[in-house]
Amino acid sequence: MYSRAQSPRTAVVVGAGMVGLATAWHLQERGIEVTILDRSGVAAGASWGNAGWLTPGMAMPLSDPTLWSYAPKALLDSTAPLHIPARLDPKLWAFLARFGLHANTKAWAKAMAALTPIDRMALDSFDELTSNGVDAWTRKGPFIIGFEQEKESGPFIHEIQQVEKAGQRVPLKRLDNPQVKVPQLSAGVSTVYEMEDQRFMEPGPFVQALAEAVEARGGKILTGGEVRSLRHGPQGISVDRAGQEPVSADVVVLATGAWLPELAKPLGVKTQIQAGRGYSFSVATDDPAEFPIYFPARRVACTPYQGRLRIAGTMEFRGPDEPLQTGRIDAILASVRPLFTNMDLENLEDIWVGARPVTPDGLPVVGATRSPGVYVAGGHGMWGIVLGPATGKLLAEQITTGHVPDEIRPFDPLR
């Protein structure tokens, strides 16, 4: 087994989503032989059906002061964008209590300040991948931000102003005659802004291309067999999988998203991670969809996707493996029907639910655990896609040098 004085030679990464594969790619950049394990396959979790937004300007803490205005509705209205099932679940209610404690201006500003350094390196980290063998694309917006009434735009504009105050640049411009530029918007969308300096991509294909790049460099991706435990031994750290042969390496990275607590909690990671499930589907449009569209008041995000428009929404606090709830799809459809035209909202394809790993304080958990040689990378909430490549780069630096980069120091898993 390697010592802190020397760099590891081999690594096992558990989780073949964006965060895990980006970490594997950057470990390879540093000369480490990598094996990736996943119980289901590449991009099988939250990395496949999300909106594919590369929007560091919107990568902000989920728990904010507005929570107190819409949380009661989440308990009483099954169609609300934030859905909390009425059930006796002590772990969920403990999470919600901690989540609520961070729903204030001071806590939000502190978390935003902690996120800003990694937000600022996010897009360059994608360019590093696509310039060095990852055969996939990212595209600039603009992002179309729509409101039914002008007064609804106030909270969103205020959030963007706070993001800029923390150190980013997020240009917003009022758009005249928006239906001319975006024929998918109905006349019910009265107030529209363009948001610049952000990008989007197709998440599943991008993550698949990243996996292929890792394999082309000699990395192994093994699927099947849920990881059950980690054991230290003379050959390094042994990763035990159900029904499969163990795999050993000098270091192990756990990047299992909403399933992270199962393996990380025994390693001293006390920050609670709750599955915040998102839903999406795609629809055909009369005219090709060119731009991502966001309705902040409805909390619905839309993205051009393989000739269609992907519509994504909902934050549903359920277990990560629970069945898809068709009522959530119906709720998203009901919320966007008045906002869209020139599209087919009856024939849905690519229906999906995926579990995003949400922390109470809005910060990821990235870094070393109490178990020597074992690291975690997760808890990004809705921002695992946009922050995944930067996370992988910074964690690979920590693993190979022992130095914790300043950008991930606030994400200490043992905080």
Short mmCIF file of C-alpha atoms in Angstrom, two decimals:
data_model
loop_
_atom_site.label_atom_id
_atom_site.label_comp_id
_atom_site.label_asym_id
_atom_site.label_seq_id
_atom_site.Cartn_x
_atom_site.Cartn_y
_atom_site.Cartn_z
CA MET A 1 0.00 0.00 0.00
CA TYR A 2 1.31 3.45 -0.88
CA SER A 3 2.31 5.99 1.75
CA ARG A 4 1.53 9.67 1.87
CA ALA A 5 5.14 10.28 0.79
CA GLN A 6 4.58 8.70 -2.61
CA SER A 7 1.92 8.92 -5.26
CA PRO A 8 -0.44 5.96 -5.70
CA ARG A 9 -0.02 3.79 -8.78
CA THR A 10 -3.53 2.33 -8.97
CA ALA A 11 -7.03 3.57 -8.16
CA VAL A 12 -10.56 2.22 -8.08
CA VAL A 13 -13.35 4.72 -8.69
CA VAL A 14 -16.80 3.56 -7.61
CA GLY A 15 -19.42 5.30 -9.76
CA ALA A 16 -19.46 5.84 -13.54
CA GLY A 17 -21.25 9.17 -13.62
CA MET A 18 -19.76 12.53 -14.52
CA VAL A 19 -17.97 13.04 -11.19
CA GLY A 20 -16.50 9.54 -11.03
CA LEU A 21 -15.36 9.43 -14.65
CA ALA A 22 -13.88 12.94 -14.53
CA THR A 23 -11.90 11.92 -11.45
CA ALA A 24 -10.72 8.78 -13.25
CA TRP A 25 -9.66 10.81 -16.31
CA HIS A 26 -7.63 13.24 -14.21
CA LEU A 27 -6.02 10.42 -12.22
CA GLN A 28 -4.94 8.98 -15.56
CA GLU A 29 -3.50 12.39 -16.46
CA ARG A 30 -1.28 11.94 -13.42
CA GLY A 31 -0.11 8.49 -14.47
CA ILE A 32 -2.41 6.36 -12.32
CA GLU A 33 -3.94 3.10 -13.56
CA VAL A 34 -7.69 3.30 -13.02
CA THR A 35 -10.57 0.83 -12.72
CA ILE A 36 -14.15 2.15 -12.55
CA LEU A 37 -16.92 0.12 -10.93
CA ASP A 38 -20.64 0.72 -11.36
CA ARG A 39 -23.53 -1.56 -10.49
CA SER A 40 -25.56 -0.50 -13.56
CA GLY A 41 -23.37 1.19 -16.16
CA VAL A 42 -22.10 4.50 -17.50
CA ALA A 43 -24.33 7.51 -16.72
CA ALA A 44 -26.95 5.22 -15.18
CA GLY A 45 -27.82 7.63 -12.36
CA ALA A 46 -28.31 11.40 -12.30
CA SER A 47 -25.87 11.91 -15.17
CA TRP A 48 -28.20 10.74 -17.96
CA GLY A 49 -31.54 12.54 -17.92
CA ASN A 50 -30.74 15.91 -16.38
CA ALA A 51 -30.99 19.19 -18.28
CA GLY A 52 -27.32 19.23 -19.28
CA TRP A 53 -26.84 22.81 -18.16
CA LEU A 54 -23.27 24.03 -17.80
CA THR A 55 -24.31 27.08 -15.84
CA PRO A 56 -21.79 28.00 -13.15
CA GLY A 57 -23.70 31.27 -12.82
CA MET A 58 -26.62 29.27 -11.44
CA ALA A 59 -24.62 26.75 -9.38
CA MET A 60 -25.74 28.12 -6.06
CA PRO A 61 -26.97 26.67 -2.73
CA LEU A 62 -30.37 25.04 -3.00
CA SER A 63 -31.49 26.03 0.49
CA ASP A 64 -32.22 29.76 0.42
CA PRO A 65 -34.54 32.19 2.25
CA THR A 66 -37.37 31.62 -0.26
CA LEU A 67 -37.68 28.09 1.10
CA TRP A 68 -39.98 29.37 3.83
CA SER A 69 -42.46 30.67 1.26
CA TYR A 70 -42.79 27.49 -0.80
CA ALA A 71 -41.95 24.67 1.67
CA PRO A 72 -45.48 24.61 3.21
CA LYS A 73 -46.92 24.18 -0.28
CA ALA A 74 -44.53 21.28 -0.87
CA LEU A 75 -46.15 19.45 2.01
CA LEU A 76 -49.73 20.14 0.99
CA ASP A 77 -49.63 20.26 -2.81
CA SER A 78 -48.48 17.13 -4.65
CA THR A 79 -47.97 19.19 -7.83
CA ALA A 80 -45.54 21.69 -6.27
CA PRO A 81 -42.02 21.84 -7.81
CA LEU A 82 -40.55 20.81 -4.45
CA HIS A 83 -42.24 17.62 -3.34
CA ILE A 84 -41.93 16.14 0.15
CA PRO A 85 -43.96 12.95 0.54
CA ALA A 86 -46.10 12.76 3.67
CA ARG A 87 -44.58 9.79 5.46
CA LEU A 88 -42.92 8.83 8.73
CA ASP A 89 -39.25 8.95 7.76
CA PRO A 90 -36.95 10.10 10.59
CA LYS A 91 -33.89 10.40 8.32
CA LEU A 92 -35.77 12.58 5.84
CA TRP A 93 -37.15 14.84 8.54
CA ALA A 94 -33.71 15.14 10.15
CA PHE A 95 -32.33 16.19 6.77
CA LEU A 96 -35.13 18.72 6.23
CA ALA A 97 -34.50 20.23 9.65
CA ARG A 98 -30.82 20.78 8.82
CA PHE A 99 -31.73 21.96 5.34
CA GLY A 100 -34.09 24.53 6.84
CA LEU A 101 -31.41 25.84 9.19
CA HIS A 102 -29.41 26.93 6.14
CA ALA A 103 -32.36 28.73 4.52
CA ASN A 104 -31.22 32.19 5.53
CA THR A 105 -29.28 34.98 3.89
CA LYS A 106 -26.10 34.59 5.94
CA ALA A 107 -25.80 30.83 5.37
CA TRP A 108 -26.61 31.19 1.66
CA ALA A 109 -23.93 33.86 1.19
CA LYS A 110 -21.35 31.75 3.02
CA ALA A 111 -22.09 28.72 0.87
CA MET A 112 -22.10 30.81 -2.31
CA ALA A 113 -18.66 32.18 -1.44
CA ALA A 114 -17.43 28.61 -0.99
CA LEU A 115 -18.85 27.50 -4.35
CA THR A 116 -17.62 30.47 -6.38
CA PRO A 117 -13.96 29.36 -6.84
CA ILE A 118 -14.95 26.01 -8.35
CA ASP A 119 -17.80 27.64 -10.30
CA ARG A 120 -15.24 29.92 -11.95
CA MET A 121 -13.10 27.02 -13.20
CA ALA A 122 -16.05 24.86 -14.35
CA LEU A 123 -16.20 25.73 -18.05
CA ASP A 124 -12.43 25.64 -18.57
CA SER A 125 -12.48 22.15 -17.10
CA PHE A 126 -14.87 21.03 -19.84
CA ASP A 127 -12.59 22.55 -22.47
CA GLU A 128 -9.68 20.59 -21.03
CA LEU A 129 -11.58 17.35 -21.57
CA THR A 130 -12.85 18.10 -25.08
CA SER A 131 -9.39 19.32 -26.17
CA ASN A 132 -7.73 16.13 -24.99
CA GLY A 133 -9.62 13.19 -26.41
CA VAL A 134 -13.19 13.43 -25.11
CA ASP A 135 -15.21 13.40 -28.33
CA ALA A 136 -18.20 15.50 -27.26
CA TRP A 137 -19.40 19.07 -27.48
CA THR A 138 -20.55 21.93 -25.31
CA ARG A 139 -22.45 24.91 -26.74
CA LYS A 140 -23.00 28.48 -25.70
CA GLY A 141 -26.49 29.81 -25.01
CA PRO A 142 -27.97 32.27 -24.64
CA PHE A 143 -30.25 30.83 -21.99
CA ILE A 144 -33.81 32.10 -22.24
CA ILE A 145 -35.30 33.01 -18.85
CA GLY A 146 -39.07 33.43 -18.96
CA PHE A 147 -41.74 34.74 -16.60
CA GLU A 148 -45.49 35.03 -16.91
CA GLN A 149 -45.51 38.29 -14.98
CA GLU A 150 -42.75 40.84 -14.65
CA LYS A 151 -42.95 40.86 -10.86
CA GLU A 152 -41.92 37.17 -10.84
CA SER A 153 -38.51 38.11 -12.25
CA GLY A 154 -37.42 39.97 -9.12
CA PRO A 155 -36.21 37.01 -7.01
CA PHE A 156 -34.28 35.50 -9.92
CA ILE A 157 -32.56 38.77 -10.80
CA HIS A 158 -31.68 39.24 -7.13
CA GLU A 159 -30.09 35.77 -7.01
CA ILE A 160 -27.98 36.48 -10.08
CA GLN A 161 -26.89 39.79 -8.57
CA GLN A 162 -25.74 37.92 -5.45
CA VAL A 163 -23.83 35.42 -7.59
CA GLU A 164 -22.07 38.31 -9.31
CA LYS A 165 -21.37 39.89 -5.93
CA ALA A 166 -19.65 36.64 -4.94
CA GLY A 167 -17.30 36.93 -7.91
CA GLN A 168 -18.85 35.67 -11.14
CA ARG A 169 -20.04 37.48 -14.26
CA VAL A 170 -23.55 36.49 -15.39
CA PRO A 171 -24.84 38.93 -18.04
CA LEU A 172 -28.63 39.34 -18.18
CA LYS A 173 -30.40 41.30 -20.91
CA ARG A 174 -34.11 41.97 -21.37
CA LEU A 175 -35.32 40.46 -24.64
CA ASP A 176 -37.82 42.34 -26.79
CA ASN A 177 -40.27 40.33 -28.92
CA PRO A 178 -39.12 37.01 -27.39
CA GLN A 179 -41.60 34.88 -29.36
CA VAL A 180 -39.81 35.87 -32.58
CA LYS A 181 -36.51 34.45 -31.34
CA VAL A 182 -38.05 31.56 -29.40
CA PRO A 183 -41.20 30.38 -31.21
CA GLN A 184 -41.81 27.75 -28.53
CA LEU A 185 -42.83 30.44 -26.02
CA SER A 186 -46.53 31.20 -25.78
CA ALA A 187 -47.95 34.69 -25.49
CA GLY A 188 -48.42 33.92 -21.79
CA VAL A 189 -44.69 34.44 -21.24
CA SER A 190 -44.59 38.22 -20.94
CA THR A 191 -41.12 38.91 -19.53
CA VAL A 192 -38.01 37.29 -20.97
CA TYR A 193 -34.27 37.70 -20.36
CA GLU A 194 -31.22 36.32 -22.12
CA MET A 195 -28.48 34.96 -19.86
CA GLU A 196 -25.03 34.80 -21.45
CA ASP A 197 -21.63 33.22 -20.66
CA GLN A 198 -23.15 29.80 -19.90
CA ARG A 199 -23.26 26.59 -21.94
CA PHE A 200 -25.23 23.37 -22.38
CA MET A 201 -24.64 19.86 -23.69
CA GLU A 202 -26.31 16.45 -24.00
CA PRO A 203 -25.35 14.84 -20.69
CA GLY A 204 -25.72 11.13 -21.48
CA PRO A 205 -23.69 11.25 -24.70
CA PHE A 206 -21.06 13.49 -23.08
CA VAL A 207 -20.56 11.14 -20.14
CA GLN A 208 -20.43 8.16 -22.51
CA ALA A 209 -17.72 9.92 -24.55
CA LEU A 210 -15.80 10.58 -21.33
CA ALA A 211 -16.05 6.88 -20.45
CA GLU A 212 -14.74 5.92 -23.89
CA ALA A 213 -11.82 8.32 -23.46
CA VAL A 214 -10.96 6.73 -20.11
CA GLU A 215 -11.08 3.27 -21.69
CA ALA A 216 -8.97 4.39 -24.66
CA ARG A 217 -6.23 5.30 -22.17
CA GLY A 218 -6.30 1.84 -20.65
CA GLY A 219 -8.90 2.31 -17.95
CA LYS A 220 -11.28 -0.52 -17.13
CA ILE A 221 -15.00 -0.07 -16.56
CA LEU A 222 -16.61 -3.03 -14.77
CA THR A 223 -20.37 -3.17 -14.30
CA GLY A 224 -22.60 -5.41 -12.21
CA GLY A 225 -22.28 -6.26 -8.55
CA GLU A 226 -23.04 -3.61 -5.96
CA VAL A 227 -20.06 -2.58 -3.84
CA ARG A 228 -20.60 -3.89 -0.33
CA SER A 229 -17.46 -3.05 1.63
CA LEU A 230 -13.84 -1.90 1.61
CA ARG A 231 -10.99 -3.79 3.29
CA HIS A 232 -7.38 -2.76 3.84
CA GLY A 233 -4.81 -5.45 3.18
CA PRO A 234 -1.27 -6.12 1.94
CA GLN A 235 -2.34 -5.57 -1.69
CA GLY A 236 -3.91 -2.21 -0.92
CA ILE A 237 -7.62 -1.53 -0.50
CA SER A 238 -9.91 -4.35 -1.58
CA VAL A 239 -13.32 -3.37 -2.94
CA ASP A 240 -15.81 -6.18 -2.38
CA ARG A 241 -18.74 -6.51 -4.81
CA ALA A 242 -21.80 -8.71 -4.62
CA GLY A 243 -21.34 -11.77 -6.82
CA GLN A 244 -18.08 -10.48 -8.33
CA GLU A 245 -14.37 -10.81 -7.66
CA PRO A 246 -12.90 -8.10 -5.41
CA VAL A 247 -10.81 -5.38 -7.02
CA SER A 248 -7.80 -3.94 -5.20
CA ALA A 249 -5.93 -0.66 -5.60
CA ASP A 250 -3.77 1.82 -3.73
CA VAL A 251 -6.62 4.32 -3.41
CA VAL A 252 -10.40 4.23 -3.75
CA VAL A 253 -12.73 7.08 -4.72
CA LEU A 254 -16.42 6.78 -3.86
CA ALA A 255 -18.50 8.75 -6.36
CA THR A 256 -21.87 7.05 -6.03
CA GLY A 257 -24.11 10.11 -5.92
CA ALA A 258 -27.25 9.75 -3.84
CA TRP A 259 -26.09 6.28 -2.73
CA LEU A 260 -22.88 7.67 -1.20
CA PRO A 261 -23.96 7.46 2.48
CA GLU A 262 -24.13 3.66 2.41
CA LEU A 263 -20.35 3.41 2.03
CA ALA A 264 -19.19 6.82 3.26
CA LYS A 265 -20.89 7.05 6.65
CA PRO A 266 -18.76 4.29 8.24
CA LEU A 267 -15.70 6.22 7.02
CA GLY A 268 -16.52 9.30 9.10
CA VAL A 269 -18.55 11.26 6.53
CA LYS A 270 -21.26 12.72 8.75
CA THR A 271 -22.79 15.23 6.32
CA GLN A 272 -26.21 13.89 5.45
CA ILE A 273 -26.91 13.28 1.77
CA GLN A 274 -30.53 13.07 0.67
CA ALA A 275 -31.78 11.94 -2.72
CA GLY A 276 -33.43 14.89 -4.45
CA ARG A 277 -34.98 13.26 -7.46
CA GLY A 278 -35.48 15.08 -10.75
CA TYR A 279 -37.69 14.08 -13.68
CA SER A 280 -37.38 14.72 -17.40
CA PHE A 281 -38.87 13.81 -20.77
CA SER A 282 -38.50 15.06 -24.33
CA VAL A 283 -41.04 16.40 -26.81
CA ALA A 284 -41.13 17.29 -30.49
CA THR A 285 -41.30 20.96 -31.51
CA ASP A 286 -42.62 22.45 -34.74
CA ASP A 287 -39.46 24.53 -35.14
CA PRO A 288 -36.10 23.20 -33.97
CA ALA A 289 -35.35 24.21 -30.39
CA GLU A 290 -32.16 26.28 -30.40
CA PHE A 291 -31.82 27.60 -26.88
CA PRO A 292 -32.16 26.33 -23.31
CA ILE A 293 -35.24 27.76 -21.61
CA TYR A 294 -35.79 28.26 -17.89
CA PHE A 295 -38.96 29.19 -16.02
CA PRO A 296 -37.72 30.09 -12.50
CA ALA A 297 -41.20 30.53 -11.03
CA ARG A 298 -42.11 27.02 -12.19
CA ARG A 299 -38.61 25.62 -11.63
CA VAL A 300 -38.61 23.93 -15.02
CA ALA A 301 -35.47 23.70 -17.17
CA CYS A 302 -35.57 22.86 -20.89
CA THR A 303 -32.73 22.00 -23.28
CA PRO A 304 -32.38 21.13 -26.97
CA TYR A 305 -31.73 17.40 -27.03
CA GLN A 306 -31.15 15.26 -30.13
CA GLY A 307 -33.61 17.21 -32.27
CA ARG A 308 -36.22 17.48 -29.53
CA LEU A 309 -36.70 19.57 -26.39
CA ARG A 310 -35.89 17.97 -23.06
CA ILE A 311 -38.11 19.28 -20.25
CA ALA A 312 -36.82 18.71 -16.72
CA GLY A 313 -38.09 19.67 -13.31
CA THR A 314 -39.02 18.74 -9.74
CA MET A 315 -37.04 18.27 -6.57
CA GLU A 316 -38.59 15.21 -4.97
CA PHE A 317 -37.25 14.01 -1.63
CA ARG A 318 -37.69 10.23 -1.89
CA GLY A 319 -35.38 7.24 -1.71
CA PRO A 320 -33.06 6.96 -4.73
CA ASP A 321 -34.38 3.53 -5.75
CA GLU A 322 -38.11 4.20 -5.38
CA PRO A 323 -40.26 3.80 -8.53
CA LEU A 324 -40.92 6.68 -10.89
CA GLN A 325 -43.98 8.65 -9.79
CA THR A 326 -46.09 9.42 -12.87
CA GLY A 327 -47.80 12.23 -10.98
CA ARG A 328 -44.56 14.21 -11.05
CA ILE A 329 -44.48 14.04 -14.86
CA ASP A 330 -48.10 15.19 -14.93
CA ALA A 331 -47.24 18.08 -12.62
CA ILE A 332 -44.41 19.27 -14.87
CA LEU A 333 -46.67 19.07 -17.91
CA ALA A 334 -49.42 21.03 -16.18
CA SER A 335 -46.98 23.76 -15.20
CA VAL A 336 -45.59 24.29 -18.73
CA ARG A 337 -48.73 23.95 -20.85
CA PRO A 338 -49.63 27.66 -20.51
CA LEU A 339 -46.05 28.63 -21.33
CA PHE A 340 -45.41 26.69 -24.52
CA THR A 341 -46.83 26.55 -28.02
CA ASN A 342 -45.83 24.92 -31.31
CA MET A 343 -44.87 21.65 -29.69
CA ASP A 344 -46.37 18.24 -28.98
CA LEU A 345 -46.93 17.85 -25.24
CA GLU A 346 -48.94 14.65 -25.66
CA ASN A 347 -46.29 12.26 -26.97
CA LEU A 348 -43.47 12.08 -24.47
CA GLU A 349 -40.20 10.23 -24.98
CA ASP A 350 -37.12 9.60 -22.84
CA ILE A 351 -39.14 9.66 -19.60
CA TRP A 352 -36.66 9.53 -16.73
CA VAL A 353 -36.18 9.95 -13.01
CA GLY A 354 -32.78 10.33 -11.40
CA ALA A 355 -31.57 10.91 -7.86
CA ARG A 356 -29.39 13.96 -7.20
CA PRO A 357 -27.30 13.98 -4.00
CA VAL A 358 -28.35 16.98 -1.88
CA THR A 359 -26.57 18.17 1.27
CA PRO A 360 -28.14 20.40 3.96
CA ASP A 361 -25.56 23.17 3.59
CA GLY A 362 -25.50 23.20 -0.22
CA LEU A 363 -21.83 22.18 -0.43
CA PRO A 364 -20.44 18.96 -1.93
CA VAL A 365 -18.40 16.43 0.02
CA VAL A 366 -15.03 16.05 -1.72
CA GLY A 367 -11.80 14.79 -0.23
CA ALA A 368 -10.25 12.30 2.15
CA THR A 369 -12.17 10.19 4.66
CA ARG A 370 -10.91 8.82 7.96
CA SER A 371 -9.95 5.60 6.20
CA PRO A 372 -6.44 5.96 4.72
CA GLY A 373 -6.48 6.01 0.94
CA VAL A 374 -10.27 6.33 0.64
CA TYR A 375 -11.81 9.49 -0.80
CA VAL A 376 -15.33 10.66 -1.60
CA ALA A 377 -16.66 12.92 -4.34
CA GLY A 378 -20.35 13.75 -4.30
CA GLY A 379 -23.13 15.77 -2.76
CA HIS A 380 -23.25 18.32 -5.59
CA GLY A 381 -27.05 18.48 -5.61
CA MET A 382 -28.21 19.71 -9.02
CA TRP A 383 -24.69 20.77 -10.02
CA GLY A 384 -22.85 17.46 -10.42
CA ILE A 385 -22.73 17.82 -14.20
CA VAL A 386 -21.34 21.35 -14.37
CA LEU A 387 -18.92 20.91 -11.43
CA GLY A 388 -17.95 17.29 -12.15
CA PRO A 389 -14.86 17.90 -14.33
CA ALA A 390 -13.46 20.57 -11.99
CA THR A 391 -14.14 18.33 -8.99
CA GLY A 392 -12.28 15.44 -10.63
CA LYS A 393 -9.30 17.63 -11.44
CA LEU A 394 -9.01 19.05 -7.93
CA LEU A 395 -9.52 15.72 -6.19
CA ALA A 396 -6.92 14.04 -8.40
CA GLU A 397 -4.46 16.73 -7.30
CA GLN A 398 -5.24 16.03 -3.64
CA ILE A 399 -4.90 12.26 -4.10
CA THR A 400 -1.56 12.43 -5.88
CA THR A 401 0.11 15.24 -3.94
CA GLY A 402 -1.50 15.16 -0.50
CA HIS A 403 -2.25 18.87 -0.87
CA VAL A 404 -5.87 20.00 -0.60
CA PRO A 405 -6.58 22.63 -3.28
CA ASP A 406 -8.17 25.78 -1.93
CA GLU A 407 -11.20 25.35 -4.22
CA ILE A 408 -12.32 22.15 -2.46
CA ARG A 409 -11.15 22.92 1.06
CA PRO A 410 -14.69 24.00 2.12
CA PHE A 411 -16.03 20.64 0.89
CA ASP A 412 -14.13 18.58 3.48
CA PRO A 413 -16.13 15.35 3.91
CA LEU A 414 -15.33 15.31 7.64
CA ARG A 415 -16.73 18.80 8.33
#
